[in-house]
Amino acid sequence: MMDKVKIYSAEAEDLKVLHDLLKVHFPETELAIFPLEAKEAEEPAAGSLNLIIARQDKGLRVRLRIAQHDYQHMESTLKNNFPEQETNRNRRLLRLAVYRVLSKYFAGMNSAEAQEDSRGLSPWGVLTGVRPVKIVHRLLDLGFPREKVSRILLNEYGLRPDKAELVCRTAEYQRPYLLTAEEAARRIGIYISIPFCPTRCHYCSFPSLPLSRWGHLLEAYLEALQKEIRAVGESIKDSALTVGSVYLGGGTPTLLTAAQLDRLLKTTAAAFRYGTDCEVTVEGGRPDTLDFNNLQVIRNNQAKRLSINPQTMCERTLYTIGRRHTVAQIKESRHMAKRMGIPTINMDLIVGLPGEDISDLALTLTETLALRPENITLHALALKRAAIYRQENIVVRSAGWSKGQAMMAFAQKAVEKAGYLPYYLYRQKDIFAHGENVGYTLEGHVCRYNIEMMEEKQTIIGCGVGAGSKIINPRQEGIENIYNPKDLLMYLDRLDDLILKKIDKLKAFV
């Protein structure tokens, strides 16, 4: 077992530059940096991996030493294949050099070591951020043809060919939906948070308050939330801003009573000026919270998009992860929503849930595709600190790296074979098998809000517990983030101050 990755370099900043890349491949390992001339560099201690970084006139030479093994890579710093700030270029080349030597290390493992290793080499190269599609858009905006963009992803960022193809296809599908700077200056999106759930799923890291403990504050929360919505709407009522998308998420918004849900949606519509093609999405999440009454409210309040999220179609897994609904309820909710005339249904699935293998995933895909939802979002499991599994130190037994990669590829191929196209993509830390989350759509059913949020081309105002706002200056390409507290009591206590802060930022944007 490896206890420590030691970096030997003349630049102390290298630890910061390499931190995320190394943590992707060695998540539980301590990182440390030492002067390049330290004698220990040539003789790795037991349980340590040494990275030795030497800067030369024509490039970066990186050595990786572990036990009796010695791997090296030289990365040229003379080439300059696309416009890039010098600081960013230097950092990228350092990460690329280290990634290339890591690829030799993982390739050098014998079959027994590789089978036991749960990490493997990330197919995303040096990209460790949430939004890899943004790089493709930037290059396309600069006029680079698709073929050259793909080569840059492969050669300058180290992506595996299938990931480069996926990210390029996703960007190309998004292009017609991206706003111009002039359009982005006149249109905003709204996110509304309902942080309550019937129970908390064991893998969930979103603000999610079980009704059994927090339900007594639900009505007080709705009053505060509507106060925030009205105040934000009032602050921009005299501007030319229109709302292009509204996303009611959570949590589980459909656990509200029909009357509460109706009041919230009507308050939002009254507070803002909706565009003629405003897209309203409601996150149903748990199928056991959907009934005739709240579906009727959703339909009657301009919502044309509804998420019904199975996560899996395996009954035993649903119970294991803390969801208290059945596969039959998933199917009935979808059929009921269609009978009510809701045109677009999304279904979220999670690849890598505890105890599941590719046969379980195949069952889930077969059952889901038979329902023919207009959108399917494939998530790779990501266990963050707030998840019950992490909070209670529960050992999660998911498929290993190689099997996990095979499961992700299997799911994506099955969905694409069924006629779905990738339209948005993002990644997370601690994600299963170095995977990604991909939203797929049938033609004509994209969720514009998802594209706007992921590609950060439009201002999004978030209201409620844990909601984030992105104030975007489209002419200067600046982004300012504002976050509401994830703590319900803090949100209720600080609401007036939160509103004033948000209004000040909005006025500057207007």
Short mmCIF file of C-alpha atoms in Angstrom, two decimals:
data_model
loop_
_atom_site.label_atom_id
_atom_site.label_comp_id
_atom_site.label_asym_id
_atom_site.label_seq_id
_atom_site.Cartn_x
_atom_site.Cartn_y
_atom_site.Cartn_z
CA MET A 1 0.00 0.00 0.00
CA MET A 2 1.28 3.45 -0.88
CA ASP A 3 1.42 5.91 2.01
CA LYS A 4 2.96 8.97 0.41
CA VAL A 5 3.64 10.70 -2.92
CA LYS A 6 6.75 12.84 -2.61
CA ILE A 7 7.36 15.60 -5.17
CA TYR A 8 10.93 16.83 -5.61
CA SER A 9 11.03 20.16 -7.43
CA ALA A 10 12.63 23.59 -7.42
CA GLU A 11 9.14 25.13 -7.50
CA ALA A 12 7.08 24.84 -4.31
CA GLU A 13 3.99 25.83 -6.36
CA ASP A 14 4.15 22.46 -8.13
CA LEU A 15 2.35 20.75 -5.25
CA LYS A 16 -0.66 23.01 -5.73
CA VAL A 17 -0.62 22.57 -9.51
CA LEU A 18 -0.45 18.77 -9.26
CA HIS A 19 -2.66 18.26 -6.21
CA ASP A 20 -5.96 17.44 -7.94
CA LEU A 21 -4.34 15.27 -10.63
CA LEU A 22 -2.48 13.20 -8.06
CA LYS A 23 -5.53 12.92 -5.78
CA VAL A 24 -7.53 11.51 -8.70
CA HIS A 25 -5.05 8.64 -8.95
CA PHE A 26 -4.05 8.35 -5.27
CA PRO A 27 -7.08 9.61 -3.32
CA GLU A 28 -6.09 8.37 0.15
CA THR A 29 -2.38 9.11 -0.16
CA GLU A 30 -0.51 11.95 1.55
CA LEU A 31 1.18 14.44 -0.79
CA ALA A 32 4.33 16.36 0.09
CA ILE A 33 6.95 18.48 -1.71
CA PHE A 34 10.71 18.67 -1.11
CA PRO A 35 13.66 20.55 -2.65
CA LEU A 36 14.91 19.05 -5.89
CA GLU A 37 18.40 18.46 -4.51
CA ALA A 38 17.19 16.36 -1.55
CA LYS A 39 19.13 13.10 -1.52
CA GLU A 40 16.02 11.02 -0.78
CA ALA A 41 14.74 11.80 -4.30
CA GLU A 42 16.81 9.00 -5.84
CA GLU A 43 15.93 6.43 -3.17
CA PRO A 44 12.18 6.14 -2.51
CA ALA A 45 11.32 4.97 0.99
CA ALA A 46 9.12 1.93 1.45
CA GLY A 47 5.51 2.87 0.76
CA SER A 48 6.47 6.06 -1.09
CA LEU A 49 6.31 7.13 -4.71
CA ASN A 50 8.79 9.81 -5.74
CA LEU A 51 8.14 12.32 -8.53
CA ILE A 52 11.25 14.20 -9.59
CA ILE A 53 10.59 17.31 -11.72
CA ALA A 54 13.48 18.90 -13.59
CA ARG A 55 12.98 21.98 -15.75
CA GLN A 56 15.28 22.21 -18.76
CA ASP A 57 15.67 24.66 -21.64
CA LYS A 58 13.53 22.65 -24.01
CA GLY A 59 11.11 20.93 -21.69
CA LEU A 60 10.12 19.21 -18.47
CA ARG A 61 11.67 15.93 -17.43
CA VAL A 62 9.64 13.91 -14.91
CA ARG A 63 10.84 10.73 -13.23
CA LEU A 64 8.62 8.43 -11.22
CA ARG A 65 10.39 6.11 -8.81
CA ILE A 66 8.74 3.44 -6.71
CA ALA A 67 10.45 0.40 -5.19
CA GLN A 68 12.70 -0.99 -7.94
CA HIS A 69 10.87 0.75 -10.79
CA ASP A 70 11.95 3.91 -12.59
CA TYR A 71 9.77 5.60 -15.24
CA GLN A 72 10.62 8.79 -17.14
CA HIS A 73 8.96 11.23 -19.53
CA MET A 74 10.19 14.36 -21.29
CA GLU A 75 7.54 16.93 -22.29
CA SER A 76 8.59 19.63 -24.75
CA THR A 77 7.79 23.21 -23.77
CA LEU A 78 8.63 24.63 -27.21
CA LYS A 79 5.39 23.77 -28.99
CA ASN A 80 2.43 26.12 -28.82
CA ASN A 81 -0.51 24.64 -30.69
CA PHE A 82 -3.29 26.96 -29.51
CA PRO A 83 -3.67 30.33 -27.75
CA GLU A 84 -3.23 30.03 -24.00
CA GLN A 85 -2.13 32.26 -21.16
CA GLU A 86 1.49 31.53 -20.31
CA THR A 87 0.75 30.64 -16.69
CA ASN A 88 -2.02 28.24 -17.69
CA ARG A 89 0.19 26.73 -20.38
CA ASN A 90 3.03 26.07 -17.95
CA ARG A 91 0.69 24.44 -15.47
CA ARG A 92 -0.95 22.30 -18.14
CA LEU A 93 2.39 21.08 -19.48
CA LEU A 94 3.54 20.15 -15.98
CA ARG A 95 0.35 18.20 -15.37
CA LEU A 96 0.66 16.58 -18.79
CA ALA A 97 4.24 15.50 -18.13
CA VAL A 98 3.23 13.93 -14.82
CA TYR A 99 0.20 12.30 -16.43
CA ARG A 100 2.39 10.76 -19.13
CA VAL A 101 4.75 9.25 -16.59
CA LEU A 102 1.79 8.00 -14.53
CA SER A 103 0.51 6.25 -17.65
CA LYS A 104 3.81 4.34 -17.83
CA TYR A 105 3.53 3.46 -14.14
CA PHE A 106 0.02 2.05 -14.47
CA ALA A 107 0.93 0.25 -17.70
CA GLY A 108 3.88 -1.31 -15.89
CA MET A 109 1.74 -2.97 -13.26
CA ASN A 110 1.55 -6.73 -13.58
CA SER A 111 -1.89 -8.27 -14.07
CA ALA A 112 -2.34 -9.17 -10.39
CA GLU A 113 -1.51 -5.62 -9.24
CA ALA A 114 -3.78 -4.09 -11.87
CA GLN A 115 -6.67 -6.35 -10.89
CA GLU A 116 -6.37 -5.31 -7.24
CA ASP A 117 -5.88 -1.61 -7.99
CA SER A 118 -9.13 0.36 -7.75
CA ARG A 119 -7.77 3.47 -9.45
CA GLY A 120 -6.17 2.90 -12.83
CA LEU A 121 -5.25 5.76 -15.15
CA SER A 122 -7.93 8.41 -15.61
CA PRO A 123 -9.23 8.46 -19.21
CA TRP A 124 -9.74 12.22 -18.79
CA GLY A 125 -6.04 13.03 -18.94
CA VAL A 126 -5.07 16.17 -17.05
CA LEU A 127 -8.68 17.39 -16.79
CA THR A 128 -9.88 17.20 -13.21
CA GLY A 129 -12.50 19.96 -13.27
CA VAL A 130 -16.29 19.76 -13.40
CA ARG A 131 -16.83 21.19 -16.90
CA PRO A 132 -14.58 19.67 -19.59
CA VAL A 133 -16.96 20.70 -22.39
CA LYS A 134 -16.05 24.37 -21.83
CA ILE A 135 -12.59 23.73 -23.30
CA VAL A 136 -14.14 22.48 -26.54
CA HIS A 137 -16.41 25.52 -26.79
CA ARG A 138 -13.46 27.84 -26.26
CA LEU A 139 -11.50 26.19 -29.05
CA LEU A 140 -14.49 26.15 -31.40
CA ASP A 141 -15.08 29.84 -30.63
CA LEU A 142 -11.49 30.50 -31.70
CA GLY A 143 -12.29 28.97 -35.08
CA PHE A 144 -10.54 25.62 -34.70
CA PRO A 145 -12.11 22.84 -36.81
CA ARG A 146 -13.50 19.80 -35.02
CA GLU A 147 -10.60 17.58 -36.11
CA LYS A 148 -8.01 19.91 -34.61
CA VAL A 149 -10.01 20.28 -31.38
CA SER A 150 -9.99 16.52 -31.05
CA ARG A 151 -6.23 16.35 -31.61
CA ILE A 152 -5.67 19.03 -28.96
CA LEU A 153 -7.73 17.06 -26.46
CA LEU A 154 -5.74 13.92 -27.22
CA ASN A 155 -2.24 15.39 -27.41
CA GLU A 156 -2.34 18.47 -25.18
CA TYR A 157 -4.75 17.33 -22.46
CA GLY A 158 -4.16 13.56 -22.60
CA LEU A 159 -7.78 12.46 -23.04
CA ARG A 160 -8.47 8.92 -24.12
CA PRO A 161 -9.94 8.86 -27.66
CA ASP A 162 -13.45 7.79 -26.58
CA LYS A 163 -13.64 10.62 -24.03
CA ALA A 164 -12.38 13.17 -26.55
CA GLU A 165 -15.09 11.99 -28.96
CA LEU A 166 -17.78 12.14 -26.26
CA VAL A 167 -16.90 15.67 -25.15
CA CYS A 168 -16.72 16.93 -28.75
CA ARG A 169 -20.09 15.40 -29.65
CA THR A 170 -21.65 16.93 -26.54
CA ALA A 171 -20.29 20.39 -27.37
CA GLU A 172 -21.45 20.18 -30.97
CA TYR A 173 -24.98 19.30 -29.89
CA GLN A 174 -25.02 22.24 -27.47
CA ARG A 175 -23.84 24.90 -29.91
CA PRO A 176 -27.27 25.91 -31.28
CA TYR A 177 -28.57 26.34 -27.71
CA LEU A 178 -25.81 28.64 -26.43
CA LEU A 179 -26.75 32.30 -26.04
CA THR A 180 -24.87 35.14 -27.67
CA ALA A 181 -23.43 37.79 -25.36
CA GLU A 182 -26.33 40.10 -26.23
CA GLU A 183 -28.92 37.42 -25.47
CA ALA A 184 -27.18 36.44 -22.22
CA ALA A 185 -27.31 40.06 -21.06
CA ARG A 186 -31.12 40.02 -21.36
CA ARG A 187 -32.06 36.53 -20.14
CA ILE A 188 -31.61 34.71 -16.83
CA GLY A 189 -32.46 31.34 -15.36
CA ILE A 190 -33.99 30.62 -11.96
CA TYR A 191 -33.19 27.72 -9.63
CA ILE A 192 -35.47 27.04 -6.65
CA SER A 193 -34.38 24.65 -3.91
CA ILE A 194 -36.68 22.36 -1.93
CA PRO A 195 -34.16 20.64 0.38
CA PHE A 196 -36.59 18.14 1.94
CA CYS A 197 -36.86 14.41 1.17
CA PRO A 198 -39.02 11.53 2.44
CA THR A 199 -35.77 9.83 3.54
CA ARG A 200 -32.11 10.52 2.81
CA CYS A 201 -30.45 8.25 0.23
CA HIS A 202 -27.19 6.87 1.60
CA TYR A 203 -25.11 8.16 -1.34
CA CYS A 204 -26.61 11.67 -1.46
CA SER A 205 -24.50 14.76 -0.75
CA PHE A 206 -27.07 17.41 -1.75
CA PRO A 207 -28.94 19.46 0.87
CA SER A 208 -31.53 16.85 1.84
CA LEU A 209 -33.55 17.08 5.04
CA PRO A 210 -35.62 14.03 6.06
CA LEU A 211 -39.22 14.98 6.78
CA SER A 212 -39.22 12.91 9.96
CA ARG A 213 -36.73 15.32 11.53
CA TRP A 214 -37.30 18.61 9.69
CA GLY A 215 -40.89 18.47 8.49
CA HIS A 216 -42.10 20.81 11.25
CA LEU A 217 -40.13 23.63 9.53
CA LEU A 218 -41.40 22.96 6.01
CA GLU A 219 -44.12 25.62 6.00
CA ALA A 220 -41.80 28.21 7.58
CA TYR A 221 -39.24 27.42 4.91
CA LEU A 222 -41.74 27.86 2.09
CA GLU A 223 -42.73 31.26 3.46
CA ALA A 224 -39.07 32.33 3.61
CA LEU A 225 -38.36 30.94 0.15
CA GLN A 226 -41.28 32.83 -1.39
CA LYS A 227 -40.11 36.00 0.35
CA GLU A 228 -36.70 35.58 -1.32
CA ILE A 229 -38.28 34.91 -4.72
CA ARG A 230 -40.51 37.99 -4.52
CA ALA A 231 -37.62 40.21 -3.37
CA VAL A 232 -35.34 39.07 -6.19
CA GLY A 233 -38.14 39.53 -8.72
CA GLU A 234 -38.89 43.02 -7.41
CA SER A 235 -35.24 44.02 -7.73
CA ILE A 236 -35.20 43.39 -11.49
CA LYS A 237 -38.82 44.20 -12.42
CA ASP A 238 -37.87 47.46 -14.14
CA SER A 239 -35.10 45.86 -16.19
CA ALA A 240 -35.40 44.21 -19.59
CA LEU A 241 -34.48 40.83 -18.13
CA THR A 242 -36.67 37.86 -18.98
CA VAL A 243 -36.57 34.36 -17.52
CA GLY A 244 -35.68 31.63 -20.00
CA SER A 245 -35.71 28.67 -17.61
CA VAL A 246 -36.98 27.74 -14.15
CA TYR A 247 -35.72 24.63 -12.38
CA LEU A 248 -37.43 23.44 -9.21
CA GLY A 249 -34.95 21.03 -7.63
CA GLY A 250 -33.95 19.51 -4.36
CA GLY A 251 -34.30 17.43 -2.40
CA THR A 252 -37.70 16.26 -3.56
CA PRO A 253 -40.00 19.15 -4.53
CA THR A 254 -42.94 16.80 -5.19
CA LEU A 255 -43.21 15.88 -1.52
CA LEU A 256 -44.99 19.24 -1.16
CA THR A 257 -48.75 19.07 -1.05
CA ALA A 258 -50.51 20.05 -4.25
CA ALA A 259 -51.55 23.33 -2.62
CA GLN A 260 -48.00 24.14 -1.49
CA LEU A 261 -46.54 23.28 -4.89
CA ASP A 262 -49.18 25.34 -6.68
CA ARG A 263 -48.54 28.35 -4.45
CA LEU A 264 -44.78 28.16 -4.98
CA LEU A 265 -44.99 27.88 -8.78
CA LYS A 266 -47.52 30.71 -8.98
CA THR A 267 -45.37 32.93 -6.73
CA THR A 268 -42.41 32.36 -9.03
CA ALA A 269 -44.38 33.10 -12.20
CA ALA A 270 -45.76 36.31 -10.66
CA ALA A 271 -42.33 37.48 -9.47
CA PHE A 272 -40.55 37.23 -12.80
CA ARG A 273 -41.17 38.04 -16.45
CA TYR A 274 -41.20 34.69 -18.24
CA GLY A 275 -40.08 34.59 -21.85
CA THR A 276 -42.53 33.25 -24.41
CA ASP A 277 -40.58 29.97 -24.55
CA CYS A 278 -39.75 29.75 -20.83
CA GLU A 279 -38.76 26.19 -19.86
CA VAL A 280 -40.13 25.06 -16.47
CA THR A 281 -38.69 21.85 -14.98
CA VAL A 282 -39.79 20.08 -11.79
CA GLU A 283 -37.55 17.53 -10.12
CA GLY A 284 -39.87 14.71 -9.07
CA GLY A 285 -37.04 12.51 -7.91
CA ARG A 286 -38.86 9.95 -5.81
CA PRO A 287 -41.68 8.26 -7.72
CA ASP A 288 -43.52 7.56 -4.45
CA THR A 289 -44.15 11.32 -4.08
CA LEU A 290 -46.00 11.65 -7.39
CA ASP A 291 -49.78 11.47 -7.52
CA PHE A 292 -52.62 12.79 -9.65
CA ASN A 293 -52.97 16.05 -7.70
CA ASN A 294 -49.36 17.26 -7.84
CA LEU A 295 -48.97 16.12 -11.45
CA GLN A 296 -52.02 18.20 -12.33
CA VAL A 297 -50.46 21.21 -10.57
CA ILE A 298 -47.22 20.70 -12.48
CA ARG A 299 -49.04 20.56 -15.81
CA ASN A 300 -51.25 23.57 -15.01
CA ASN A 301 -48.25 25.77 -14.09
CA GLN A 302 -46.47 25.65 -17.46
CA ALA A 303 -44.06 22.88 -16.43
CA LYS A 304 -43.29 20.73 -19.44
CA ARG A 305 -40.40 18.81 -17.94
CA LEU A 306 -40.48 16.34 -15.03
CA SER A 307 -37.70 14.19 -13.58
CA ILE A 308 -38.63 10.76 -12.24
CA ASN A 309 -35.40 9.25 -11.00
CA PRO A 310 -35.17 5.49 -10.51
CA GLN A 311 -31.35 5.44 -10.03
CA THR A 312 -31.68 1.66 -10.46
CA MET A 313 -34.36 -0.84 -11.42
CA CYS A 314 -33.06 -3.45 -8.98
CA GLU A 315 -35.37 -3.81 -5.96
CA ARG A 316 -32.65 -4.99 -3.59
CA THR A 317 -30.43 -2.01 -4.44
CA LEU A 318 -33.26 0.46 -3.91
CA TYR A 319 -33.64 -0.88 -0.37
CA THR A 320 -29.88 -0.95 0.25
CA ILE A 321 -29.37 2.70 -0.71
CA GLY A 322 -32.26 3.94 1.44
CA ARG A 323 -35.00 4.51 -1.16
CA ARG A 324 -38.41 3.35 -0.05
CA HIS A 325 -40.18 2.86 -3.36
CA THR A 326 -40.54 -0.02 -5.80
CA VAL A 327 -39.80 -0.54 -9.48
CA ALA A 328 -43.54 -0.80 -10.05
CA GLN A 329 -44.01 2.71 -8.62
CA ILE A 330 -41.36 4.04 -11.01
CA LYS A 331 -43.22 2.65 -14.00
CA GLU A 332 -46.63 3.79 -12.79
CA SER A 333 -45.34 7.34 -12.15
CA ARG A 334 -43.99 7.57 -15.67
CA HIS A 335 -47.27 6.31 -17.19
CA MET A 336 -49.33 8.66 -15.01
CA ALA A 337 -47.20 11.68 -15.98
CA LYS A 338 -47.67 10.87 -19.65
CA ARG A 339 -51.41 10.47 -19.21
CA MET A 340 -51.42 13.94 -17.64
CA GLY A 341 -49.80 15.33 -20.80
CA ILE A 342 -46.31 16.20 -19.51
CA PRO A 343 -44.23 16.10 -22.73
CA THR A 344 -40.69 15.51 -21.41
CA ILE A 345 -39.72 12.99 -18.76
CA ASN A 346 -36.15 12.62 -17.51
CA MET A 347 -34.89 9.55 -15.67
CA ASP A 348 -31.62 9.56 -13.71
CA LEU A 349 -29.64 6.33 -13.40
CA ILE A 350 -26.50 5.76 -11.30
CA VAL A 351 -23.69 3.51 -12.48
CA GLY A 352 -21.61 1.95 -9.71
CA LEU A 353 -24.17 1.62 -6.93
CA PRO A 354 -23.01 -0.66 -4.08
CA GLY A 355 -23.28 -4.34 -4.90
CA GLU A 356 -24.27 -3.87 -8.54
CA ASP A 357 -22.43 -5.39 -11.47
CA ILE A 358 -22.93 -5.20 -15.21
CA SER A 359 -25.85 -7.65 -15.14
CA ASP A 360 -27.74 -5.40 -12.71
CA LEU A 361 -26.96 -2.41 -14.90
CA ALA A 362 -28.19 -4.29 -17.98
CA LEU A 363 -31.51 -4.96 -16.22
CA THR A 364 -31.85 -1.30 -15.26
CA LEU A 365 -31.15 -0.14 -18.80
CA THR A 366 -33.58 -2.63 -20.34
CA GLU A 367 -36.39 -1.59 -17.99
CA THR A 368 -35.68 2.14 -18.40
CA LEU A 369 -35.37 2.09 -22.19
CA ALA A 370 -38.67 0.20 -22.40
CA LEU A 371 -40.33 3.24 -20.77
CA ARG A 372 -38.83 5.49 -23.47
CA PRO A 373 -38.27 8.64 -21.37
CA GLU A 374 -37.28 11.63 -23.47
CA ASN A 375 -34.15 12.18 -21.36
CA ILE A 376 -31.87 9.71 -19.59
CA THR A 377 -29.05 10.98 -17.38
CA LEU A 378 -26.27 8.49 -16.63
CA HIS A 379 -24.47 9.37 -13.41
CA ALA A 380 -21.30 7.72 -12.14
CA LEU A 381 -21.57 7.29 -8.38
CA ALA A 382 -19.70 10.01 -6.48
CA LEU A 383 -19.50 9.65 -2.71
CA LYS A 384 -18.75 12.99 -1.08
CA ARG A 385 -18.15 13.81 2.57
CA ALA A 386 -21.81 14.64 3.22
CA ALA A 387 -23.04 11.20 2.09
CA ILE A 388 -24.25 8.83 4.81
CA TYR A 389 -21.82 6.20 3.51
CA ARG A 390 -18.93 8.57 4.24
CA GLN A 391 -20.35 10.11 7.41
CA GLU A 392 -20.85 6.71 9.05
CA ASN A 393 -17.74 5.08 7.56
CA ILE A 394 -19.78 2.40 5.82
CA VAL A 395 -17.68 0.28 3.49
CA VAL A 396 -19.09 0.57 -0.04
CA ARG A 397 -18.32 -2.38 -2.27
CA SER A 398 -18.60 -1.21 -5.86
CA ALA A 399 -17.06 -2.74 -8.96
CA GLY A 400 -13.32 -2.05 -9.36
CA TRP A 401 -11.78 0.41 -11.79
CA SER A 402 -11.61 -1.78 -14.90
CA LYS A 403 -15.07 -3.25 -14.37
CA GLY A 404 -16.41 0.22 -13.61
CA GLN A 405 -15.03 1.60 -16.86
CA ALA A 406 -16.63 -1.31 -18.71
CA MET A 407 -19.97 -0.58 -17.01
CA MET A 408 -19.87 3.09 -18.00
CA ALA A 409 -19.06 2.23 -21.61
CA PHE A 410 -21.79 -0.43 -21.69
CA ALA A 411 -24.43 2.00 -20.39
CA GLN A 412 -23.48 4.79 -22.79
CA LYS A 413 -23.48 2.47 -25.80
CA ALA A 414 -26.87 1.02 -24.86
CA VAL A 415 -28.45 4.46 -24.52
CA GLU A 416 -26.92 5.78 -27.75
CA LYS A 417 -27.95 2.63 -29.64
CA ALA A 418 -31.53 3.38 -28.52
CA GLY A 419 -31.39 6.76 -30.29
CA TYR A 420 -30.34 9.11 -27.48
CA LEU A 421 -27.75 11.85 -27.99
CA PRO A 422 -25.36 13.33 -25.38
CA TYR A 423 -26.27 16.97 -24.69
CA TYR A 424 -24.60 17.90 -21.40
CA LEU A 425 -21.74 16.47 -19.37
CA TYR A 426 -19.99 17.13 -16.09
CA ARG A 427 -17.63 15.40 -13.70
CA GLN A 428 -17.22 15.28 -9.92
CA LYS A 429 -14.51 14.54 -7.41
CA ASP A 430 -14.37 10.98 -6.05
CA ILE A 431 -16.37 9.77 -9.04
CA PHE A 432 -16.74 6.06 -9.74
CA ALA A 433 -14.06 4.59 -12.03
CA HIS A 434 -12.90 8.05 -13.18
CA GLY A 435 -16.23 8.37 -14.96
CA GLU A 436 -18.57 11.21 -15.87
CA ASN A 437 -22.21 12.22 -15.75
CA VAL A 438 -23.86 12.50 -19.15
CA GLY A 439 -27.32 13.78 -20.00
CA TYR A 440 -28.85 12.10 -23.06
CA THR A 441 -31.85 13.29 -25.01
CA LEU A 442 -34.15 12.28 -27.80
CA GLU A 443 -34.16 14.90 -30.54
CA GLY A 444 -36.08 18.03 -29.55
CA HIS A 445 -36.14 17.43 -25.78
CA VAL A 446 -32.99 19.05 -24.38
CA CYS A 447 -33.14 20.74 -21.00
CA ARG A 448 -31.80 24.23 -21.72
CA TYR A 449 -31.29 24.89 -18.03
CA ASN A 450 -28.80 22.01 -17.79
CA ILE A 451 -26.78 23.40 -20.70
CA GLU A 452 -26.87 26.93 -19.29
CA MET A 453 -25.78 25.80 -15.83
CA MET A 454 -22.97 23.56 -17.04
CA GLU A 455 -21.48 25.85 -19.68
CA GLU A 456 -21.88 29.04 -17.60
CA LYS A 457 -23.07 31.19 -20.50
CA GLN A 458 -26.06 32.70 -18.67
CA THR A 459 -26.83 34.17 -15.26
CA ILE A 460 -28.63 31.74 -12.95
CA ILE A 461 -30.29 33.03 -9.77
CA GLY A 462 -30.65 30.42 -7.04
CA CYS A 463 -33.23 30.78 -4.27
CA GLY A 464 -33.51 28.63 -1.15
CA VAL A 465 -31.29 26.48 1.03
CA GLY A 466 -28.00 25.53 -0.63
CA ALA A 467 -28.89 27.30 -3.88
CA GLY A 468 -26.05 28.81 -5.86
CA SER A 469 -26.31 31.89 -8.06
CA LYS A 470 -23.99 32.56 -10.99
CA ILE A 471 -23.87 36.22 -11.98
CA ILE A 472 -22.26 36.31 -15.41
CA ASN A 473 -20.92 39.33 -17.24
CA PRO A 474 -21.20 38.03 -20.80
CA ARG A 475 -19.18 40.88 -22.30
CA GLN A 476 -16.20 40.48 -19.97
CA GLU A 477 -16.57 36.72 -19.40
CA GLY A 478 -16.57 37.23 -15.65
CA ILE A 479 -18.48 34.99 -13.22
CA GLU A 480 -19.42 35.78 -9.64
CA ASN A 481 -20.81 32.98 -7.47
CA ILE A 482 -23.15 33.55 -4.52
CA TYR A 483 -24.21 30.65 -2.31
CA ASN A 484 -27.05 30.42 0.15
CA PRO A 485 -26.31 28.44 3.35
CA LYS A 486 -26.88 24.69 3.24
CA ASP A 487 -28.05 24.83 6.83
CA LEU A 488 -31.82 25.38 7.09
CA LEU A 489 -31.75 27.22 10.42
CA MET A 490 -28.98 29.51 9.22
CA TYR A 491 -30.93 30.26 6.03
CA LEU A 492 -34.04 31.20 8.01
CA ASP A 493 -32.04 33.30 10.47
CA ARG A 494 -29.99 35.20 7.86
CA LEU A 495 -32.60 35.53 5.13
CA ASP A 496 -32.83 39.33 5.09
CA ASP A 497 -29.06 39.73 4.82
CA LEU A 498 -28.90 37.09 2.08
CA ILE A 499 -31.55 38.90 0.08
CA LEU A 500 -29.79 42.27 0.36
CA LYS A 501 -26.47 40.78 -0.74
CA LYS A 502 -28.05 39.08 -3.74
CA ILE A 503 -29.97 42.19 -4.78
CA ASP A 504 -26.80 44.30 -4.66
CA LYS A 505 -25.06 41.90 -7.04
CA LEU A 506 -28.08 41.76 -9.32
CA LYS A 507 -28.33 45.53 -9.58
CA ALA A 508 -24.72 45.67 -10.72
CA PHE A 509 -25.51 43.04 -13.36
CA VAL A 510 -28.61 44.88 -14.57
#
